[in-house]
Short mmCIF file of N, CA and C in Angstrom, two decimals:
data_model
loop_
_atom_site.label_atom_id
_atom_site.label_comp_id
_atom_site.label_asym_id
_atom_site.label_seq_id
_atom_site.Cartn_x
_atom_site.Cartn_y
_atom_site.Cartn_z
N MET A 15 120.72 70.87 77.32
CA MET A 15 121.23 71.11 78.80
C MET A 15 120.60 70.24 79.64
N THR A 16 121.32 69.93 80.59
CA THR A 16 120.91 68.87 81.67
C THR A 16 119.76 69.62 82.66
N ALA A 17 119.10 69.05 83.28
CA ALA A 17 118.10 69.40 84.31
C ALA A 17 118.86 70.04 85.21
N THR A 18 120.08 69.55 85.91
CA THR A 18 120.80 70.23 86.96
C THR A 18 121.38 71.60 86.43
N TYR A 19 121.84 71.64 85.15
CA TYR A 19 122.25 72.96 84.65
C TYR A 19 121.31 73.87 84.58
N LYS A 20 120.15 73.37 84.07
CA LYS A 20 119.03 74.49 83.99
C LYS A 20 118.35 75.01 85.39
N LYS A 21 118.53 74.15 86.23
CA LYS A 21 117.96 74.58 87.55
C LYS A 21 119.17 75.71 88.15
N ALA A 22 120.38 75.16 87.93
CA ALA A 22 121.49 76.15 88.30
C ALA A 22 121.46 77.61 87.81
N THR A 23 121.20 77.45 86.40
CA THR A 23 121.08 78.68 85.68
C THR A 23 119.75 79.53 86.30
N ALA A 24 118.59 78.83 86.39
CA ALA A 24 117.57 79.52 86.96
C ALA A 24 117.88 80.23 88.16
N ALA A 25 118.40 79.47 89.18
CA ALA A 25 118.64 79.93 90.45
C ALA A 25 119.70 81.02 90.40
N PHE A 26 120.66 81.20 89.51
CA PHE A 26 121.53 82.22 89.38
C PHE A 26 120.77 83.38 88.95
N PHE A 27 119.97 83.54 87.97
CA PHE A 27 119.27 84.49 87.59
C PHE A 27 118.12 85.23 88.58
N VAL A 28 117.62 84.08 89.43
CA VAL A 28 116.71 84.59 90.68
C VAL A 28 117.78 85.45 91.57
N VAL A 29 118.88 84.98 91.93
CA VAL A 29 119.79 85.68 92.89
C VAL A 29 120.30 87.01 92.29
N VAL A 30 120.51 87.03 90.91
CA VAL A 30 120.88 88.27 89.94
C VAL A 30 119.69 89.29 90.30
N ILE A 31 118.53 88.86 89.93
CA ILE A 31 117.36 89.81 89.94
C ILE A 31 116.86 90.14 91.35
N CYS A 32 117.04 89.51 92.30
CA CYS A 32 116.94 89.89 93.77
C CYS A 32 118.14 90.78 94.30
N ALA A 33 119.34 90.75 93.97
CA ALA A 33 120.29 91.50 94.11
C ALA A 33 119.93 92.87 93.64
N VAL A 34 119.49 93.03 92.39
CA VAL A 34 119.42 94.28 91.69
C VAL A 34 118.13 94.75 92.35
N ALA A 35 117.03 94.13 92.85
CA ALA A 35 115.79 94.60 93.50
C ALA A 35 116.14 95.01 94.93
N VAL A 36 117.17 94.54 95.51
CA VAL A 36 117.56 95.08 96.68
C VAL A 36 118.07 96.42 96.97
N SER A 37 118.87 96.79 95.61
CA SER A 37 119.33 98.03 95.42
C SER A 37 118.47 99.21 95.07
N GLY A 38 117.12 98.84 95.12
CA GLY A 38 116.16 99.84 94.63
C GLY A 38 115.99 100.86 95.95
N GLN A 39 115.83 102.08 95.36
CA GLN A 39 115.73 103.25 96.39
C GLN A 39 114.32 103.83 96.43
N ALA A 40 113.88 104.23 97.52
CA ALA A 40 112.58 104.72 97.70
C ALA A 40 112.87 106.41 97.23
N PRO A 41 111.79 107.11 96.53
CA PRO A 41 112.08 108.39 96.09
C PRO A 41 112.45 109.20 97.35
N PRO A 42 113.34 110.31 97.07
CA PRO A 42 113.90 111.10 98.03
C PRO A 42 112.86 111.66 99.03
N ALA A 43 111.61 112.02 98.49
CA ALA A 43 110.68 112.83 99.12
C ALA A 43 110.01 112.10 100.31
N ILE A 44 110.14 110.60 100.20
CA ILE A 44 109.47 109.97 101.16
C ILE A 44 110.62 108.98 101.82
N LYS A 45 111.95 109.04 101.68
CA LYS A 45 112.78 108.14 102.19
C LYS A 45 113.03 108.16 103.76
N ALA A 46 113.08 109.23 104.14
CA ALA A 46 113.16 109.36 105.53
C ALA A 46 111.89 108.53 106.29
N LYS A 47 110.69 109.00 106.07
CA LYS A 47 109.46 108.39 106.76
C LYS A 47 109.38 107.03 106.27
N LEU A 48 109.78 106.56 105.11
CA LEU A 48 109.77 105.25 104.78
C LEU A 48 110.50 104.25 105.67
N ASP A 49 111.90 105.03 105.65
CA ASP A 49 112.89 104.12 106.51
C ASP A 49 112.48 104.08 108.14
N GLU A 50 111.81 105.04 108.62
CA GLU A 50 111.19 105.12 109.69
C GLU A 50 110.11 104.05 110.13
N LYS A 51 109.20 103.88 109.10
CA LYS A 51 108.16 103.05 109.11
C LYS A 51 108.65 101.52 108.85
N ILE A 52 109.46 101.37 108.16
CA ILE A 52 110.12 100.03 108.13
C ILE A 52 110.61 99.49 109.30
N ARG A 53 111.39 100.54 110.11
CA ARG A 53 111.92 100.10 111.27
C ARG A 53 110.72 99.81 112.27
N GLU A 54 109.71 100.36 112.22
CA GLU A 54 108.43 100.31 113.07
C GLU A 54 107.91 98.87 112.54
N LEU A 55 107.86 98.74 111.53
CA LEU A 55 106.90 97.34 110.91
C LEU A 55 107.93 96.08 111.11
N ALA A 56 109.26 96.25 111.36
CA ALA A 56 110.13 95.01 111.49
C ALA A 56 109.64 94.07 112.49
N ALA A 57 109.08 94.65 113.57
CA ALA A 57 108.75 93.94 114.71
C ALA A 57 107.84 92.75 114.28
N LEU A 58 106.84 93.13 113.38
CA LEU A 58 106.07 92.26 112.89
C LEU A 58 106.50 91.04 112.18
N SER A 59 107.70 91.11 111.71
CA SER A 59 108.51 90.04 110.96
C SER A 59 108.95 89.11 112.05
N THR A 60 108.97 89.25 113.30
CA THR A 60 109.48 88.34 114.27
C THR A 60 108.35 87.83 115.28
N GLU A 61 107.46 88.55 115.27
CA GLU A 61 106.24 88.27 116.30
C GLU A 61 105.90 86.67 116.21
N SER A 62 105.64 86.26 117.64
CA SER A 62 105.59 84.89 117.40
C SER A 62 104.21 84.36 116.79
N GLY A 63 103.16 85.15 116.75
CA GLY A 63 101.93 84.85 116.14
C GLY A 63 102.08 84.49 114.50
N ASN A 64 103.07 85.69 114.02
CA ASN A 64 103.27 85.17 112.59
C ASN A 64 104.30 84.36 112.21
N CYS A 65 105.07 83.95 112.99
CA CYS A 65 106.16 82.96 113.07
C CYS A 65 105.44 81.72 113.12
N ASP A 66 104.66 81.43 113.92
CA ASP A 66 104.03 80.29 114.44
C ASP A 66 102.95 79.85 113.19
N ALA A 67 102.43 80.76 112.53
CA ALA A 67 101.39 80.63 111.46
C ALA A 67 102.07 80.21 110.30
N VAL A 68 103.35 80.74 110.01
CA VAL A 68 104.04 80.55 108.99
C VAL A 68 104.48 79.11 108.96
N LYS A 69 105.18 78.96 110.14
CA LYS A 69 105.66 77.54 110.50
C LYS A 69 104.85 76.38 110.23
N THR A 70 103.53 76.64 110.86
CA THR A 70 102.49 75.65 110.80
C THR A 70 102.15 75.34 109.21
N TYR A 71 101.93 76.58 108.57
CA TYR A 71 101.58 76.46 107.09
C TYR A 71 102.63 75.66 106.29
N ASN A 72 103.94 75.96 106.60
CA ASN A 72 104.84 75.32 105.96
C ASN A 72 105.10 73.96 106.20
N ALA A 73 104.64 73.41 107.27
CA ALA A 73 104.67 72.10 107.81
C ALA A 73 103.43 71.26 107.24
N THR A 74 102.35 71.92 107.03
CA THR A 74 101.27 71.23 106.70
C THR A 74 100.96 71.28 105.13
N PRO A 75 100.72 69.94 104.45
CA PRO A 75 100.34 69.89 103.29
C PRO A 75 99.01 70.79 102.81
N VAL A 76 99.23 71.36 101.65
CA VAL A 76 98.11 72.38 101.19
C VAL A 76 97.24 71.44 100.63
N SER A 77 95.91 72.19 100.75
CA SER A 77 94.50 71.44 100.15
C SER A 77 94.97 71.37 98.43
N ASP A 78 94.05 70.30 98.09
CA ASP A 78 94.23 70.07 96.60
C ASP A 78 94.00 71.48 95.88
N GLU A 79 92.96 72.29 96.18
CA GLU A 79 92.53 73.38 95.68
C GLU A 79 93.85 74.46 95.83
N ALA A 80 94.47 74.78 96.93
CA ALA A 80 95.53 75.56 97.05
C ALA A 80 96.63 75.18 96.09
N ALA A 81 96.92 73.52 96.36
CA ALA A 81 98.03 73.26 95.23
C ALA A 81 97.88 73.64 94.01
N GLY A 82 96.62 73.50 93.41
CA GLY A 82 96.33 73.83 92.01
C GLY A 82 95.99 75.22 91.69
N MET A 83 96.26 76.06 92.59
CA MET A 83 95.91 77.64 92.33
C MET A 83 96.96 78.25 91.72
N THR A 84 96.77 78.92 90.59
CA THR A 84 97.63 79.75 89.88
C THR A 84 97.18 81.19 90.10
N ASN A 85 98.08 82.17 89.58
CA ASN A 85 97.71 83.65 89.96
C ASN A 85 96.50 83.85 88.88
N ASP A 86 96.53 83.37 87.74
CA ASP A 86 95.33 83.57 86.81
C ASP A 86 94.08 83.00 87.42
N LYS A 87 94.10 81.81 88.00
CA LYS A 87 92.91 81.37 88.81
C LYS A 87 92.37 82.26 89.90
N TRP A 88 93.44 82.58 90.69
CA TRP A 88 93.31 83.42 91.74
C TRP A 88 92.62 84.82 91.50
N HIS A 89 93.17 85.24 90.30
CA HIS A 89 92.64 86.60 89.88
C HIS A 89 91.23 86.56 89.40
N SER A 90 90.78 85.35 89.09
CA SER A 90 89.35 85.17 88.58
C SER A 90 88.42 85.10 89.72
N LEU A 91 88.91 84.76 90.82
CA LEU A 91 87.99 84.46 91.92
C LEU A 91 87.35 85.58 92.75
N SER A 92 86.12 85.46 93.03
CA SER A 92 85.52 86.66 93.77
C SER A 92 86.06 86.42 95.18
N VAL A 93 85.60 87.75 95.87
CA VAL A 93 85.93 87.68 97.28
C VAL A 93 85.03 86.77 98.24
N LEU A 94 83.86 86.45 97.56
CA LEU A 94 83.17 85.41 97.89
C LEU A 94 83.34 83.92 97.75
N ASP A 95 84.49 83.80 97.24
CA ASP A 95 84.80 82.23 96.78
C ASP A 95 85.29 81.69 98.29
N PRO A 96 85.12 80.47 98.44
CA PRO A 96 85.26 79.68 99.77
C PRO A 96 86.77 79.86 100.18
N LEU A 97 87.74 79.59 99.14
CA LEU A 97 89.24 79.64 99.51
C LEU A 97 89.55 81.18 100.09
N VAL A 98 89.03 82.16 99.17
CA VAL A 98 89.44 83.60 99.51
C VAL A 98 88.90 83.84 100.88
N ARG A 99 87.82 83.51 101.27
CA ARG A 99 87.11 83.95 102.50
C ARG A 99 87.70 83.23 103.54
N ALA A 100 88.27 81.68 103.53
CA ALA A 100 88.72 80.97 104.36
C ALA A 100 90.04 81.65 104.87
N THR A 101 90.74 82.16 103.96
CA THR A 101 92.23 82.74 104.02
C THR A 101 91.94 84.08 104.68
N ALA A 102 90.75 84.86 104.28
CA ALA A 102 90.66 85.99 105.13
C ALA A 102 90.20 86.06 106.39
N LYS A 103 89.68 84.83 106.80
CA LYS A 103 89.27 84.59 108.35
C LYS A 103 89.99 84.08 109.31
N THR A 104 91.45 83.73 108.65
CA THR A 104 92.27 83.15 109.80
C THR A 104 92.41 84.00 110.81
N PRO A 105 92.93 83.33 111.97
CA PRO A 105 93.44 84.56 113.30
C PRO A 105 94.36 85.44 112.76
N LEU A 106 95.36 85.04 111.95
CA LEU A 106 96.41 86.08 111.65
C LEU A 106 95.68 86.90 110.76
N SER A 107 94.99 86.53 109.82
CA SER A 107 94.41 87.51 108.99
C SER A 107 93.47 88.71 109.67
N GLU A 108 92.85 88.14 110.59
CA GLU A 108 92.08 89.18 111.53
C GLU A 108 93.08 90.04 112.27
N TYR A 109 94.20 89.62 112.65
CA TYR A 109 95.25 90.37 113.47
C TYR A 109 95.78 91.32 112.46
N LEU A 110 96.06 90.95 111.21
CA LEU A 110 96.53 91.91 110.20
C LEU A 110 95.50 93.15 110.04
N LYS A 111 94.40 92.66 110.01
CA LYS A 111 93.26 93.76 109.83
C LYS A 111 93.40 94.75 110.87
N THR A 112 93.63 94.29 112.07
CA THR A 112 93.65 95.29 113.30
C THR A 112 94.70 96.33 112.99
N LYS A 113 95.94 95.58 112.78
CA LYS A 113 97.15 96.44 112.45
C LYS A 113 96.99 97.34 111.27
N LYS A 114 96.27 97.11 110.12
CA LYS A 114 95.95 97.98 109.23
C LYS A 114 95.03 99.11 109.64
N THR A 115 94.09 98.71 110.29
CA THR A 115 93.12 99.73 110.99
C THR A 115 93.68 100.68 111.73
N ALA A 116 94.89 100.23 112.53
CA ALA A 116 95.50 101.10 113.63
C ALA A 116 96.54 102.10 112.96
N ASP A 117 96.74 101.88 111.65
CA ASP A 117 97.87 102.54 111.07
C ASP A 117 97.46 102.99 109.52
N ASP A 118 97.05 104.29 109.42
CA ASP A 118 96.57 104.67 107.93
C ASP A 118 97.63 104.71 107.18
N THR A 119 98.79 104.21 107.23
CA THR A 119 99.97 104.43 105.97
C THR A 119 99.63 102.96 105.65
N ILE A 120 99.36 101.85 106.20
CA ILE A 120 99.17 100.51 105.82
C ILE A 120 97.86 100.55 104.71
N ALA A 121 98.00 100.11 103.61
CA ALA A 121 96.88 100.06 102.69
C ALA A 121 96.70 98.56 102.48
N LYS A 122 97.67 97.88 102.59
CA LYS A 122 97.47 96.37 102.40
C LYS A 122 98.51 95.68 103.16
N ILE A 123 98.24 94.45 103.65
CA ILE A 123 99.37 93.58 104.31
C ILE A 123 98.79 92.28 104.00
N PHE A 124 100.02 91.36 103.67
CA PHE A 124 99.75 89.87 103.67
C PHE A 124 101.03 89.14 103.99
N VAL A 125 100.72 87.82 104.21
CA VAL A 125 101.91 87.08 104.72
C VAL A 125 101.91 85.70 103.61
N SER A 126 103.10 85.48 103.06
CA SER A 126 103.32 84.06 102.37
C SER A 126 104.15 83.21 102.95
N GLY A 127 103.95 81.83 102.66
CA GLY A 127 104.70 80.86 103.34
C GLY A 127 106.01 80.77 102.40
N ALA A 128 106.98 79.92 102.82
CA ALA A 128 108.17 79.60 102.05
C ALA A 128 107.87 79.47 100.69
N ASP A 129 106.79 78.80 100.21
CA ASP A 129 106.72 78.52 98.86
C ASP A 129 105.95 79.72 98.13
N GLY A 130 105.95 80.92 98.71
CA GLY A 130 105.45 82.27 98.01
C GLY A 130 103.93 82.34 98.02
N SER A 131 103.06 81.24 98.42
CA SER A 131 101.79 81.29 98.53
C SER A 131 101.11 82.10 99.52
N LYS A 132 99.83 82.57 99.37
CA LYS A 132 99.31 83.29 100.62
C LYS A 132 98.88 82.35 101.67
N LEU A 133 99.04 82.92 102.94
CA LEU A 133 98.54 82.21 103.96
C LEU A 133 97.48 82.94 104.93
N ASP A 134 97.78 84.46 104.73
CA ASP A 134 96.97 85.40 105.40
C ASP A 134 97.08 86.55 104.59
N PHE A 135 96.15 87.47 104.81
CA PHE A 135 95.94 88.80 104.15
C PHE A 135 94.80 89.63 104.77
N ASP A 136 94.99 90.88 104.85
CA ASP A 136 94.03 91.94 105.30
C ASP A 136 92.61 91.88 104.20
N ALA A 137 92.97 91.71 102.89
CA ALA A 137 91.83 91.57 101.72
C ALA A 137 92.62 90.91 100.67
N LYS A 138 91.78 90.24 99.96
CA LYS A 138 92.10 89.52 98.78
C LYS A 138 93.27 90.33 98.00
N THR A 139 94.31 89.62 97.45
CA THR A 139 95.46 90.33 96.88
C THR A 139 95.39 89.98 95.35
N GLU A 140 96.16 90.67 94.62
CA GLU A 140 96.35 90.55 93.20
C GLU A 140 96.83 89.26 92.68
N HIS A 141 97.84 88.54 93.56
CA HIS A 141 98.50 87.29 93.30
C HIS A 141 98.23 86.32 94.36
N TRP A 142 98.21 85.17 93.97
CA TRP A 142 98.01 83.96 94.96
C TRP A 142 99.78 83.78 95.30
N THR A 143 100.40 83.69 94.46
CA THR A 143 101.91 83.36 94.85
C THR A 143 102.98 84.60 94.35
N HIS A 144 103.88 84.84 95.07
CA HIS A 144 104.77 85.73 94.57
C HIS A 144 106.25 84.80 94.39
N LYS A 145 106.13 83.59 94.23
CA LYS A 145 107.22 82.70 94.13
C LYS A 145 108.05 83.12 92.85
N GLY A 146 109.28 83.27 93.06
CA GLY A 146 110.14 83.99 91.77
C GLY A 146 110.25 85.34 91.67
N MET A 147 109.17 86.07 92.52
CA MET A 147 109.40 87.56 92.36
C MET A 147 110.13 88.16 93.63
N PRO A 148 110.71 89.35 93.33
CA PRO A 148 111.67 89.81 94.30
C PRO A 148 110.97 90.24 95.65
N LYS A 149 109.59 90.58 95.70
CA LYS A 149 109.16 91.06 96.90
C LYS A 149 109.04 89.66 97.68
N HIS A 150 109.04 88.69 97.34
CA HIS A 150 109.05 87.25 98.15
C HIS A 150 110.60 86.74 98.18
N GLU A 151 111.22 86.57 96.99
CA GLU A 151 112.45 85.86 97.09
C GLU A 151 113.57 86.73 97.83
N VAL A 152 113.60 88.13 97.82
CA VAL A 152 114.63 88.83 98.52
C VAL A 152 114.42 88.73 100.21
N PRO A 153 113.10 88.81 100.64
CA PRO A 153 112.97 88.57 101.96
C PRO A 153 113.32 86.98 102.50
N MET A 154 113.10 86.19 101.57
CA MET A 154 113.71 84.79 101.76
C MET A 154 114.97 84.58 101.92
N SER A 155 115.97 85.55 101.45
CA SER A 155 117.23 85.58 101.52
C SER A 155 117.59 86.25 102.79
N GLY A 156 116.69 86.87 103.63
CA GLY A 156 116.85 87.53 105.01
C GLY A 156 117.18 89.06 104.84
N GLN A 157 116.65 89.73 103.65
CA GLN A 157 116.70 91.21 103.42
C GLN A 157 115.46 91.59 103.21
N ASN A 158 115.34 93.00 103.39
CA ASN A 158 114.05 93.68 103.02
C ASN A 158 114.24 93.95 101.70
N TRP A 159 113.09 94.04 100.95
CA TRP A 159 112.78 94.47 99.56
C TRP A 159 112.03 95.94 99.60
N ILE A 160 112.18 96.72 98.75
CA ILE A 160 111.55 98.02 98.67
C ILE A 160 111.31 98.16 97.13
N GLY A 161 109.99 98.22 96.82
CA GLY A 161 109.27 98.01 95.54
C GLY A 161 109.41 99.59 95.01
N PRO A 162 108.94 100.05 93.56
CA PRO A 162 108.85 101.16 93.15
C PRO A 162 107.51 101.72 93.58
N VAL A 163 107.29 103.03 93.69
CA VAL A 163 105.98 103.64 93.85
C VAL A 163 105.29 103.25 92.51
N LYS A 164 103.87 102.72 92.78
CA LYS A 164 103.25 102.29 91.66
C LYS A 164 101.71 102.55 92.23
N LEU A 165 100.77 102.50 91.06
CA LEU A 165 99.38 102.61 91.46
C LEU A 165 98.91 101.08 91.57
N ASP A 166 98.40 100.92 92.78
CA ASP A 166 97.94 99.64 92.98
C ASP A 166 96.67 99.14 92.59
N ASP A 167 96.57 98.32 91.71
CA ASP A 167 95.22 97.82 91.08
C ASP A 167 93.97 97.39 92.16
N SER A 168 94.50 96.84 93.28
CA SER A 168 93.51 96.46 94.29
C SER A 168 92.85 97.51 95.21
N THR A 169 93.63 98.49 95.37
CA THR A 169 93.23 99.68 96.30
C THR A 169 93.11 100.93 95.56
N GLY A 170 93.55 100.99 94.26
CA GLY A 170 93.63 102.48 93.52
C GLY A 170 94.32 103.57 94.08
N GLN A 171 95.34 103.22 94.84
CA GLN A 171 96.17 104.09 95.68
C GLN A 171 97.64 104.08 95.09
N GLN A 172 98.43 105.13 95.21
CA GLN A 172 99.73 105.03 94.93
C GLN A 172 100.45 104.43 96.09
N LEU A 173 101.14 103.22 95.99
CA LEU A 173 101.75 102.60 97.00
C LEU A 173 102.99 102.25 96.49
N ILE A 174 103.81 102.05 97.95
CA ILE A 174 105.08 101.37 97.71
C ILE A 174 105.36 100.17 98.60
N GLN A 175 105.45 98.94 98.17
CA GLN A 175 105.33 97.93 98.77
C GLN A 175 106.81 97.76 99.38
N VAL A 176 106.84 97.13 100.52
CA VAL A 176 107.94 96.66 101.48
C VAL A 176 107.70 95.14 101.73
N GLY A 177 108.66 94.21 101.38
CA GLY A 177 108.67 92.98 101.70
C GLY A 177 109.94 92.69 102.77
N MET A 178 109.32 91.94 103.85
CA MET A 178 110.44 91.62 104.90
C MET A 178 110.19 90.19 105.13
N PRO A 179 111.53 89.40 105.78
CA PRO A 179 111.27 87.94 105.76
C PRO A 179 110.53 87.79 107.31
N VAL A 180 109.84 86.81 107.33
CA VAL A 180 109.31 86.47 108.41
C VAL A 180 110.21 85.51 109.12
N LEU A 181 110.77 85.72 110.51
CA LEU A 181 111.96 85.08 110.89
C LEU A 181 111.62 83.99 111.81
N ASP A 182 112.19 82.96 112.04
CA ASP A 182 112.17 81.99 113.01
C ASP A 182 113.57 81.99 113.57
N GLY A 183 113.74 82.78 114.56
CA GLY A 183 115.19 83.23 114.88
C GLY A 183 115.84 83.94 114.00
N ARG A 184 116.62 83.43 113.32
CA ARG A 184 117.40 84.13 112.28
C ARG A 184 117.22 83.85 110.83
N LYS A 185 116.27 82.53 110.92
CA LYS A 185 116.08 82.07 109.50
C LYS A 185 114.79 82.35 109.15
N PRO A 186 114.78 82.97 107.56
CA PRO A 186 113.74 83.30 106.90
C PRO A 186 112.71 82.10 106.56
N ILE A 187 111.50 82.18 106.99
CA ILE A 187 110.52 81.00 106.66
C ILE A 187 109.33 81.34 105.95
N GLY A 188 109.33 82.74 105.55
CA GLY A 188 108.23 83.31 104.87
C GLY A 188 108.30 84.77 104.67
N SER A 189 107.68 85.31 103.94
CA SER A 189 107.42 86.82 103.85
C SER A 189 106.17 87.63 104.39
N ILE A 190 106.60 88.71 104.72
CA ILE A 190 105.35 89.74 104.86
C ILE A 190 105.46 91.08 103.98
N VAL A 191 104.55 91.35 103.35
CA VAL A 191 104.74 92.42 102.38
C VAL A 191 103.76 93.46 102.89
N PHE A 192 103.95 94.79 102.92
CA PHE A 192 103.16 95.68 103.47
C PHE A 192 102.94 96.89 102.09
N GLY A 193 101.90 97.13 101.66
CA GLY A 193 101.59 98.12 100.84
C GLY A 193 101.57 99.45 101.70
N LEU A 194 102.48 100.33 101.46
CA LEU A 194 102.43 101.56 102.18
C LEU A 194 101.75 102.87 101.29
N ARG A 195 100.93 103.68 101.77
CA ARG A 195 100.50 104.79 101.13
C ARG A 195 101.37 105.87 101.07
N VAL A 196 101.61 106.20 99.85
CA VAL A 196 102.74 107.44 99.56
C VAL A 196 102.30 108.55 100.08
N ASP A 197 101.14 108.89 99.96
CA ASP A 197 100.42 110.25 100.46
C ASP A 197 100.60 110.25 102.03
N LYS A 198 100.79 109.07 102.64
CA LYS A 198 100.97 109.12 104.19
C LYS A 198 102.38 109.13 104.49
N LEU A 199 103.28 109.07 103.48
CA LEU A 199 104.77 109.14 103.88
C LEU A 199 105.33 110.58 103.53
N ARG A 200 104.56 111.25 103.07
CA ARG A 200 105.08 112.65 102.44
C ARG A 200 105.15 113.44 103.68
#
């Protein structure tokens, strides 16, 4: 197989997986409240502060440490690690924490750049990058993604994750993911 064919085949499968993921539905017991919450949170995907932070991240070369980061390495880091602390202390991370504090439905919130890597979060996430995963790839296609209800390892709560594009005008430049508490959506 040529490299071009392999890349085209991989891209095809990402699109198929994303298309299947978009069709996922929330459980009927929380669907109406979840739809309402998504409409409410959509404003964050176009806020100038979010958009500016993602544009800056996308335009700036990442540090050697960030460039070499894998999900396995990230998972092994403590919350006291300098990279984790620096990411948690950005102005956008501080802003996300205020959004989470003001809304008890939100258990977690994080923003990724176009490459899928984290640039801001309210607390350390399970993964450094969601590149190739529907929660990032679907928003990068300009659509919202709704995951299944699951027990979240980092919070110990039943959450449903919702991924939305961070938009510069109409162009997706990153993703913002909310972990929403199922008990607060009932």
